[in-house]
PDB file of C-alpha atoms in Angstrom:
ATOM      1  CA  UNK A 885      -8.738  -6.107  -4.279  1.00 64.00           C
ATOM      2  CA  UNK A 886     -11.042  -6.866  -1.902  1.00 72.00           C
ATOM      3  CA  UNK A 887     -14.621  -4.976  -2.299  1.00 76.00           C
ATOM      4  CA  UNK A 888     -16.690  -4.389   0.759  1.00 78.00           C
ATOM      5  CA  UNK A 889     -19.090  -1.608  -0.039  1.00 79.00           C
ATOM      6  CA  UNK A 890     -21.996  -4.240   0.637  1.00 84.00           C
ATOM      7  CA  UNK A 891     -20.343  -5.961   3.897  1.00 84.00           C
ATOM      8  CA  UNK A 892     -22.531  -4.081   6.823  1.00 88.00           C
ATOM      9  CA  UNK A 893     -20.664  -6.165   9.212  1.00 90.00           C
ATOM     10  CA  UNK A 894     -17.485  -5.607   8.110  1.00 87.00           C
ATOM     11  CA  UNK A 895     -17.544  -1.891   8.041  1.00 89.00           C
ATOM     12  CA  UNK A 896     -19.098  -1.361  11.643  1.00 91.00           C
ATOM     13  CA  UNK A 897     -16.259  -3.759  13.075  1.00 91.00           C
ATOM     14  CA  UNK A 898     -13.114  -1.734  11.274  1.00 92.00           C
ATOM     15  CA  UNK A 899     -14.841   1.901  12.543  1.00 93.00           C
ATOM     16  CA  UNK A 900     -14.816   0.216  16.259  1.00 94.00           C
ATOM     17  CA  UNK A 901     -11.012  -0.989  15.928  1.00 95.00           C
ATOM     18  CA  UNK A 902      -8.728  -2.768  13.967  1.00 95.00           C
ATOM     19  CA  UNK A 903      -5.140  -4.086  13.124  1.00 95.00           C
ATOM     20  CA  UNK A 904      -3.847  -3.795   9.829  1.00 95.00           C
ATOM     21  CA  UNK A 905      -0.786  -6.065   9.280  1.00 95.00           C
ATOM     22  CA  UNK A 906       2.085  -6.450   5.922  1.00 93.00           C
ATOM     23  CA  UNK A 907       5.046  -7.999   5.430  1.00 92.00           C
ATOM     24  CA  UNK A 908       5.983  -5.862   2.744  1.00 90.00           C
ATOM     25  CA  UNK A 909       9.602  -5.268   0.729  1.00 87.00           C
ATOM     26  CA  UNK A 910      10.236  -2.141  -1.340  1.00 81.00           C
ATOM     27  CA  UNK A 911      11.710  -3.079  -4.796  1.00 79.00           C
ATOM     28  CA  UNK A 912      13.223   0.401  -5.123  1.00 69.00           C
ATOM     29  CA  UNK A 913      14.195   3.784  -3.041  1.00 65.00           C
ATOM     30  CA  UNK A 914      13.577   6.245  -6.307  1.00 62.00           C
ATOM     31  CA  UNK A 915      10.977   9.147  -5.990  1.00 60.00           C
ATOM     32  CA  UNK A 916       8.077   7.642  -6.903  1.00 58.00           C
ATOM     33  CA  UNK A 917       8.285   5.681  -3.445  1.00 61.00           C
ATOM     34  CA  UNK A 918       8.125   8.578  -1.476  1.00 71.00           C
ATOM     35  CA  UNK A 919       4.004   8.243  -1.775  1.00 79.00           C
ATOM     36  CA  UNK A 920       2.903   4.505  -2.302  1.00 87.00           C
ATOM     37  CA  UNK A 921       0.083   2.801  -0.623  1.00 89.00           C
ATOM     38  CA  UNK A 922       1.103  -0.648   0.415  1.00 90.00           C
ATOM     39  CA  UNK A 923      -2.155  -2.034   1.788  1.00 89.00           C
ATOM     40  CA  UNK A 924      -5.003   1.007   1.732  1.00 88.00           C
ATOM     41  CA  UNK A 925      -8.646   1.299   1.747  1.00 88.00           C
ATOM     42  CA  UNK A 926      -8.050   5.092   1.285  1.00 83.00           C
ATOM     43  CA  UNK A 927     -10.319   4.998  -2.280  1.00 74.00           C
ATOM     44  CA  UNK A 928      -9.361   8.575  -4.026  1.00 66.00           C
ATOM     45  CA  UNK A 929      -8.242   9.666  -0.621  1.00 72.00           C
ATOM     46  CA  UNK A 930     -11.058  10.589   0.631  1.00 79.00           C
ATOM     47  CA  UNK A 931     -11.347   8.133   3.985  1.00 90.00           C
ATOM     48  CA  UNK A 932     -10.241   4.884   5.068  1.00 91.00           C
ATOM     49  CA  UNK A 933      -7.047   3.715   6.550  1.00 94.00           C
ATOM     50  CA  UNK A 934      -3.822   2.006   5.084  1.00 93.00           C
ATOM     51  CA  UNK A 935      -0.293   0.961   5.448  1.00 95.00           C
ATOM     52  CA  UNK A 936       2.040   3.462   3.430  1.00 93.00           C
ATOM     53  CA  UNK A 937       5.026   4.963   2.122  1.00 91.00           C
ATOM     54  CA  UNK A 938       5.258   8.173   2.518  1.00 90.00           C
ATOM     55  CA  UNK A 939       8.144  11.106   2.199  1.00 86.00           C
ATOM     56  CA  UNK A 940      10.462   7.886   2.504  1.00 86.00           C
ATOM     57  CA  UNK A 941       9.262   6.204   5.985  1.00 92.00           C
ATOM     58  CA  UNK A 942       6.979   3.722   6.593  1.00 94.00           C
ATOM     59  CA  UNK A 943       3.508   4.683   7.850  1.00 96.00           C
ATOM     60  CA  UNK A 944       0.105   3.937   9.261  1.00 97.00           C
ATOM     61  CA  UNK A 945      -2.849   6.641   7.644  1.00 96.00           C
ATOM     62  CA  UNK A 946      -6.190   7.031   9.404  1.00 96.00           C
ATOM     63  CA  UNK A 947      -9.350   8.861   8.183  1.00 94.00           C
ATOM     64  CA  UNK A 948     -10.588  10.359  11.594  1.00 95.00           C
ATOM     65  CA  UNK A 949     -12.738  13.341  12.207  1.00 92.00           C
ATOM     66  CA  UNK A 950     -12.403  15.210   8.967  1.00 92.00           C
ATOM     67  CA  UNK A 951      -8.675  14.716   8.418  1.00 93.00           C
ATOM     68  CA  UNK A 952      -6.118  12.626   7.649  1.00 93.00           C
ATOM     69  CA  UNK A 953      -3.986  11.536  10.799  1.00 96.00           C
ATOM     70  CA  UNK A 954      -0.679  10.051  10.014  1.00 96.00           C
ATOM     71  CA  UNK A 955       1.376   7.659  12.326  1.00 98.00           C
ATOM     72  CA  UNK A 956       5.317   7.670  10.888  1.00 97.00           C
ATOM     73  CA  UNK A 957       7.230   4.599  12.145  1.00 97.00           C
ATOM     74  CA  UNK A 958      10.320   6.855  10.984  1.00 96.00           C
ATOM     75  CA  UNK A 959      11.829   3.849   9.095  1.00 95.00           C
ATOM     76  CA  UNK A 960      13.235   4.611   6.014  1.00 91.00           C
ATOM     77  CA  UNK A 961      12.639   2.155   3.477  1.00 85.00           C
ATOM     78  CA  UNK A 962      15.210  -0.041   2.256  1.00 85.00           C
ATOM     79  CA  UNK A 963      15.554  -2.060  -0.994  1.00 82.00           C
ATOM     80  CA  UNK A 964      15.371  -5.330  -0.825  1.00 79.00           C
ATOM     81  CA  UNK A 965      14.279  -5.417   2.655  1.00 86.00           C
ATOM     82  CA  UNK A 966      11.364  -6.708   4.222  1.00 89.00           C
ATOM     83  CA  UNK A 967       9.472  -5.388   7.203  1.00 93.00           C
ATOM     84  CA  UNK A 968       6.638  -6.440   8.596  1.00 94.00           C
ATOM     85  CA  UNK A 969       4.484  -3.754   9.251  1.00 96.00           C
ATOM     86  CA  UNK A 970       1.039  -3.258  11.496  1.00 97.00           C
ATOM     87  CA  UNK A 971      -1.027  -0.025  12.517  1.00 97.00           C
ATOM     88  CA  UNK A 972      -3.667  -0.371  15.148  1.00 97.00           C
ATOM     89  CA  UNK A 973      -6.719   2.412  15.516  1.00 97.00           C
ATOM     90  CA  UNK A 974      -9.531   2.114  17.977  1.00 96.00           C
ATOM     91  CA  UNK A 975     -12.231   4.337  18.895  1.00 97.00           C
ATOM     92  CA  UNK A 976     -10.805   5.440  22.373  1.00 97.00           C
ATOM     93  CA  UNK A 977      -8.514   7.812  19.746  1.00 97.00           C
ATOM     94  CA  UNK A 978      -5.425   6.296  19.961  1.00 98.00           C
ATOM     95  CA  UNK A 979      -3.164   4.705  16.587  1.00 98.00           C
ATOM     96  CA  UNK A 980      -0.156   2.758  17.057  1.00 98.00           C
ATOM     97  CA  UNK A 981       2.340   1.677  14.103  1.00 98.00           C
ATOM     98  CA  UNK A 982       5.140  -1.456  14.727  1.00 98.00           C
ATOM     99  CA  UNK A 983       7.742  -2.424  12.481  1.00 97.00           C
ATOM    100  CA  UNK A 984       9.182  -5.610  13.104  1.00 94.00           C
ATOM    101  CA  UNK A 985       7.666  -6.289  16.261  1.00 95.00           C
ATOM    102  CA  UNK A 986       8.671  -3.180  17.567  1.00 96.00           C
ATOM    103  CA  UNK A 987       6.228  -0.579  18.449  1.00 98.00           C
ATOM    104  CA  UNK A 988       7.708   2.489  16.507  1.00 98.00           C
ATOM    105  CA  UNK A 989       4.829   5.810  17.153  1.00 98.00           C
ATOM    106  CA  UNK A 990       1.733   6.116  19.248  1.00 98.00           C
ATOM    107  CA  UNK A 991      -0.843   8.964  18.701  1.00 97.00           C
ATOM    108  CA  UNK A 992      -3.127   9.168  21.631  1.00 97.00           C
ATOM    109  CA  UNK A 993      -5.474  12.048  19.264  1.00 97.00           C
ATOM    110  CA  UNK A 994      -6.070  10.028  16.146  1.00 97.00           C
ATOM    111  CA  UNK A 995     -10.036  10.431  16.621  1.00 96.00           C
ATOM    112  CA  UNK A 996     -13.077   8.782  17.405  1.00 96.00           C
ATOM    113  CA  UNK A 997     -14.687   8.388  14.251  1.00 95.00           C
ATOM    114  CA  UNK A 998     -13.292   6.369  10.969  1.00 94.00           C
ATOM    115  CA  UNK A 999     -14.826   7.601   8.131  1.00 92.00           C
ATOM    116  CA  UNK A1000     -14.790   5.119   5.277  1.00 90.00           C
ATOM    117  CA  UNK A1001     -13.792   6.109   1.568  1.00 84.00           C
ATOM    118  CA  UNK A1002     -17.638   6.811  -0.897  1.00 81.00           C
ATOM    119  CA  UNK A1003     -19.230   3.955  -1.698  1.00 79.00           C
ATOM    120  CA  UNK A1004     -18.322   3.187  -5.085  1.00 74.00           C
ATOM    121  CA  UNK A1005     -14.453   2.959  -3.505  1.00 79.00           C
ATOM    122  CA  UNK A1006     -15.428   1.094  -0.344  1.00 81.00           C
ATOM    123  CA  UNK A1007     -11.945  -1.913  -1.607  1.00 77.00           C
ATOM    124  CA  UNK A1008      -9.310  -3.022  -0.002  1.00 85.00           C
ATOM    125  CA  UNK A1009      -6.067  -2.188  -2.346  1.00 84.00           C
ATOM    126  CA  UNK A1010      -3.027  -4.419  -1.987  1.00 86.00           C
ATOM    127  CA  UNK A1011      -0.158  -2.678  -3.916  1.00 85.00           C
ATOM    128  CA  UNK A1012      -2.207   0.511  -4.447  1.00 83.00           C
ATOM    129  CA  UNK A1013      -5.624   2.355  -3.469  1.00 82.00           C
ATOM    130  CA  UNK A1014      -8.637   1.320  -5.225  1.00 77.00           C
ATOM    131  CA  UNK A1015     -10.413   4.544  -7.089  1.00 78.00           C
ATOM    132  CA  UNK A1016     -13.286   4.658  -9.116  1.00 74.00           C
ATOM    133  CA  UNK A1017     -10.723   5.815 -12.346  1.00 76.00           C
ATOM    134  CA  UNK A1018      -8.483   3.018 -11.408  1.00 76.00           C
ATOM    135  CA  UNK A1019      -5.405   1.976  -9.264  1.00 79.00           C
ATOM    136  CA  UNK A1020      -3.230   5.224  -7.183  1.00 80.00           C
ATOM    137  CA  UNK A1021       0.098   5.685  -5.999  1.00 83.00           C
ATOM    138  CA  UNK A1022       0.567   2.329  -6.874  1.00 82.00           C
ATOM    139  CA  UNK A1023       3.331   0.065  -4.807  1.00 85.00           C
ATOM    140  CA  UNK A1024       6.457  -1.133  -6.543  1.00 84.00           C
ATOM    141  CA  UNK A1025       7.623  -4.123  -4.270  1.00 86.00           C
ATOM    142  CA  UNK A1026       5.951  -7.140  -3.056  1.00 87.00           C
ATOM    143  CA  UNK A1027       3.691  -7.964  -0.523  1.00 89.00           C
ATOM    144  CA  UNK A1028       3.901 -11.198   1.533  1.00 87.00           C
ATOM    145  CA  UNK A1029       1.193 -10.792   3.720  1.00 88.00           C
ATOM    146  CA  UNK A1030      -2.065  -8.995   4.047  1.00 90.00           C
ATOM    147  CA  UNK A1031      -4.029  -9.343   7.108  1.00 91.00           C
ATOM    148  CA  UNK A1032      -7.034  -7.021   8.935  1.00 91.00           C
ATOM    149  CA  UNK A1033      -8.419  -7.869  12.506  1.00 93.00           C
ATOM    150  CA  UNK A1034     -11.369  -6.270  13.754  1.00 91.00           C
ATOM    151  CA  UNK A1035      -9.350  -6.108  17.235  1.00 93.00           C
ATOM    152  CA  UNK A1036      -6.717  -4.272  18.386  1.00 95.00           C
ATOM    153  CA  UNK A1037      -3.495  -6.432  19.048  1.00 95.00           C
ATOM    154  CA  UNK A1038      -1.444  -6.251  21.529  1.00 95.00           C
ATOM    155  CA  UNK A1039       2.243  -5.852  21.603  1.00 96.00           C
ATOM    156  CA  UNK A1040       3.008  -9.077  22.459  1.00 95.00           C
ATOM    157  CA  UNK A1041       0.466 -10.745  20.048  1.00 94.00           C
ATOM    158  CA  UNK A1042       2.372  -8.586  16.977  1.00 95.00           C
ATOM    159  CA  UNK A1043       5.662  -9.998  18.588  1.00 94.00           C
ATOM    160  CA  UNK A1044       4.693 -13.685  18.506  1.00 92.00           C
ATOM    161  CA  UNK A1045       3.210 -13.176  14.954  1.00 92.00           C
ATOM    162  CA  UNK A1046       6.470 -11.426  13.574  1.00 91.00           C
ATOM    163  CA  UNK A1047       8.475 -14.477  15.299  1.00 87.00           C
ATOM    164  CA  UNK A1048       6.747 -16.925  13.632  1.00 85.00           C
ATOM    165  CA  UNK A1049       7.006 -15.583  10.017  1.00 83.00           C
ATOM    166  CA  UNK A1050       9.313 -17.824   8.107  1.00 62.00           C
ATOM    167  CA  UNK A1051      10.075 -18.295   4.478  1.00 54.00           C
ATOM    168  CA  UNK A1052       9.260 -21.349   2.970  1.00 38.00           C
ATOM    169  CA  UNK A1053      10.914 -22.912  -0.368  1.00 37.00           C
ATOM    170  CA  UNK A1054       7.695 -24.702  -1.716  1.00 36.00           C
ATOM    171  CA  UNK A1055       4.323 -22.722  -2.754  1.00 40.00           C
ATOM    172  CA  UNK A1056       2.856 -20.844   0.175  1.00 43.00           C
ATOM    173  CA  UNK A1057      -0.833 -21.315   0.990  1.00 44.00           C
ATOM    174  CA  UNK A1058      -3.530 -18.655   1.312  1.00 43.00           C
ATOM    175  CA  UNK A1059      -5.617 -19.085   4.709  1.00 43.00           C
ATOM    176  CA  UNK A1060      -9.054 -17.712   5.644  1.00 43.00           C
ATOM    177  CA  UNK A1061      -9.633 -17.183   8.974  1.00 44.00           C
ATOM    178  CA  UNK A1062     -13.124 -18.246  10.519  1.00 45.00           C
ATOM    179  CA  UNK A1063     -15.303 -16.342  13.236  1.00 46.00           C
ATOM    180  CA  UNK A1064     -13.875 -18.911  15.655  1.00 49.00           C
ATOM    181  CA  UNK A1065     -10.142 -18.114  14.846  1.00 47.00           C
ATOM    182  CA  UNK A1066      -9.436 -21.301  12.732  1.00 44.00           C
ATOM    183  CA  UNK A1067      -8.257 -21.272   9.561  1.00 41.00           C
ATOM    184  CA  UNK A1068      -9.059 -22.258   5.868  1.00 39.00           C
ATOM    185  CA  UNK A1069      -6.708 -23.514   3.129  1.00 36.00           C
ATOM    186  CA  UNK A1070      -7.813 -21.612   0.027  1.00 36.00           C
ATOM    187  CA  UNK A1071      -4.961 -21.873  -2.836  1.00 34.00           C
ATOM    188  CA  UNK A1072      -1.436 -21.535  -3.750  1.00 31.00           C
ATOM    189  CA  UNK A1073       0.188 -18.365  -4.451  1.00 31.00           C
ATOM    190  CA  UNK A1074       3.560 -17.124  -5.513  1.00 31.00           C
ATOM    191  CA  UNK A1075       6.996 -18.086  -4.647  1.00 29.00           C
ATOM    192  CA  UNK A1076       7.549 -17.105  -1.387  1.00 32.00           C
ATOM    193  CA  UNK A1077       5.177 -16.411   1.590  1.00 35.00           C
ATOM    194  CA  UNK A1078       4.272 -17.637   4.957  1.00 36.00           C
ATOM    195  CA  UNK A1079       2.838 -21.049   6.840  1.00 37.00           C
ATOM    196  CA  UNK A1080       0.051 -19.617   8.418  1.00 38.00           C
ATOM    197  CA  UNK A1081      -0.504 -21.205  11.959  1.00 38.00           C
ATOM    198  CA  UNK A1082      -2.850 -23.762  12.816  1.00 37.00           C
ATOM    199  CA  UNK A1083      -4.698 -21.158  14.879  1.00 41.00           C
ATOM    200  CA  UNK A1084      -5.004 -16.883  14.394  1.00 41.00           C
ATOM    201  CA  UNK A1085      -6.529 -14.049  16.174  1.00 43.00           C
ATOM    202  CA  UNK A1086     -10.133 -13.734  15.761  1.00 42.00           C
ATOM    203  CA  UNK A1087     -11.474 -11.401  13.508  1.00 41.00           C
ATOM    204  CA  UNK A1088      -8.712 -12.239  11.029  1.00 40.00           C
ATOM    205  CA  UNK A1089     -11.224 -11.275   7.775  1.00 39.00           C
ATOM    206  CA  UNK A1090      -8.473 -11.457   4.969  1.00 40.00           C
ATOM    207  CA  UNK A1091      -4.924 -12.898   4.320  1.00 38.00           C
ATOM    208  CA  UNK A1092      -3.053 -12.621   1.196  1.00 38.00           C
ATOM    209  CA  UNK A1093      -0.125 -14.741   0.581  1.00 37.00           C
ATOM    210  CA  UNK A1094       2.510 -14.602  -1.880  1.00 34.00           C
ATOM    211  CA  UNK A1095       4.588 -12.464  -4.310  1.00 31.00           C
ATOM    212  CA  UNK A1096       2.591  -9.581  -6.058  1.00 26.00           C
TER     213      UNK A1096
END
């Protein structure tokens, strides 16, 4: 979880634009994956933006002008698959959502205006949205990588970045990227994960490595 409810500067950057990227694999295809928030800031659903499962297919959810707008990839999830997944939003009203390096949807009337979850829910939720009664449609796989950008990338910057994942067989390392777009060793986590580059996108605020 990562709380932002007192981060000014993070909130006005994510309502001008932003990337949300996961590399993300589904543990099972039963019913209770038809809803599951992979990587959300959605709260008790009532704002934000997340990466999603939802009525089987992979998704990108916005909270724009007083409803819920919903980019579908139209990738059915698979077991024991991983995708990498990133929605982009920015304030000229248009949401993209790439799977794999491959742009998948575009809505071109996804709104102007991000409203953010109530304050007492302003979190991002890896594996599940954040509510003030506890975790929701709660995420039964693993996720690899989290990352948010206060920029929208382009195509070909989500193509290089899915090229160079690559599993590793020792501990993967969790990065923080700085304001200038280097990065930070911060710990080991999990089993399996990603060697962040030497070098990211700036704006990178958060990046979560390893097996939930």
């Amino acid at each position: 979880m990562i709380d932002y409810k007192d981060n000014n500067t993070f909130k006005d950057a994510v309502q001008k634009a932003h990337s949300i990227a996961v590399l993300v694999k589904v543990n099972n295809t039963g019913n209770s994956q038809d809803e599951a928030d992979i990587v959300s800031s959605f709260g008790a659903q009532n704002g934000g933006f997340g990466i999603v499962v939802y009525k089987g297919t992979l998704q990108y959810h916005i909270y724009t002008g007083g409803e819920w707008k919903y980019i579908d990839s139209g990738v059915t999830r698979d077991a024991d698959k991983y995708y990498y997944v990133v929605g982009t939003w920015s304030t000229n009203g248009t949401a993209n959502i790439y799977v794999d390096g491959v742009l998948k949807a575009t809505r071109t009337d996804a709104g102007t205006s991000l409203t953010l979850p109530s304050e007492t829910e302003q979190c991002i939720g890896i594996g599940g949205s954040i509510t003030a009664s506890g975790i929701q449609r709660a995420f039964n796989g693993a996720v690899v990588i989290a990352r948010l950008y206060d920029v929208v990338l382009t195509e070909e910057q989500i193509k290089t970045l899915y090229k160079k994942l690559t599993p590793i067989k020792d501990e993967p390392r969790i990065y923080e990227t700085t304001s200038g777009g280097r990065q930070r060793y911060l710990r080991f986590f999990g089993t399996y994960g990603y060697e962040a580059d030497k070098k990211a996108p700036k704006g990178s605020y958060f990046v979560s490595n390893g097996k939930m």
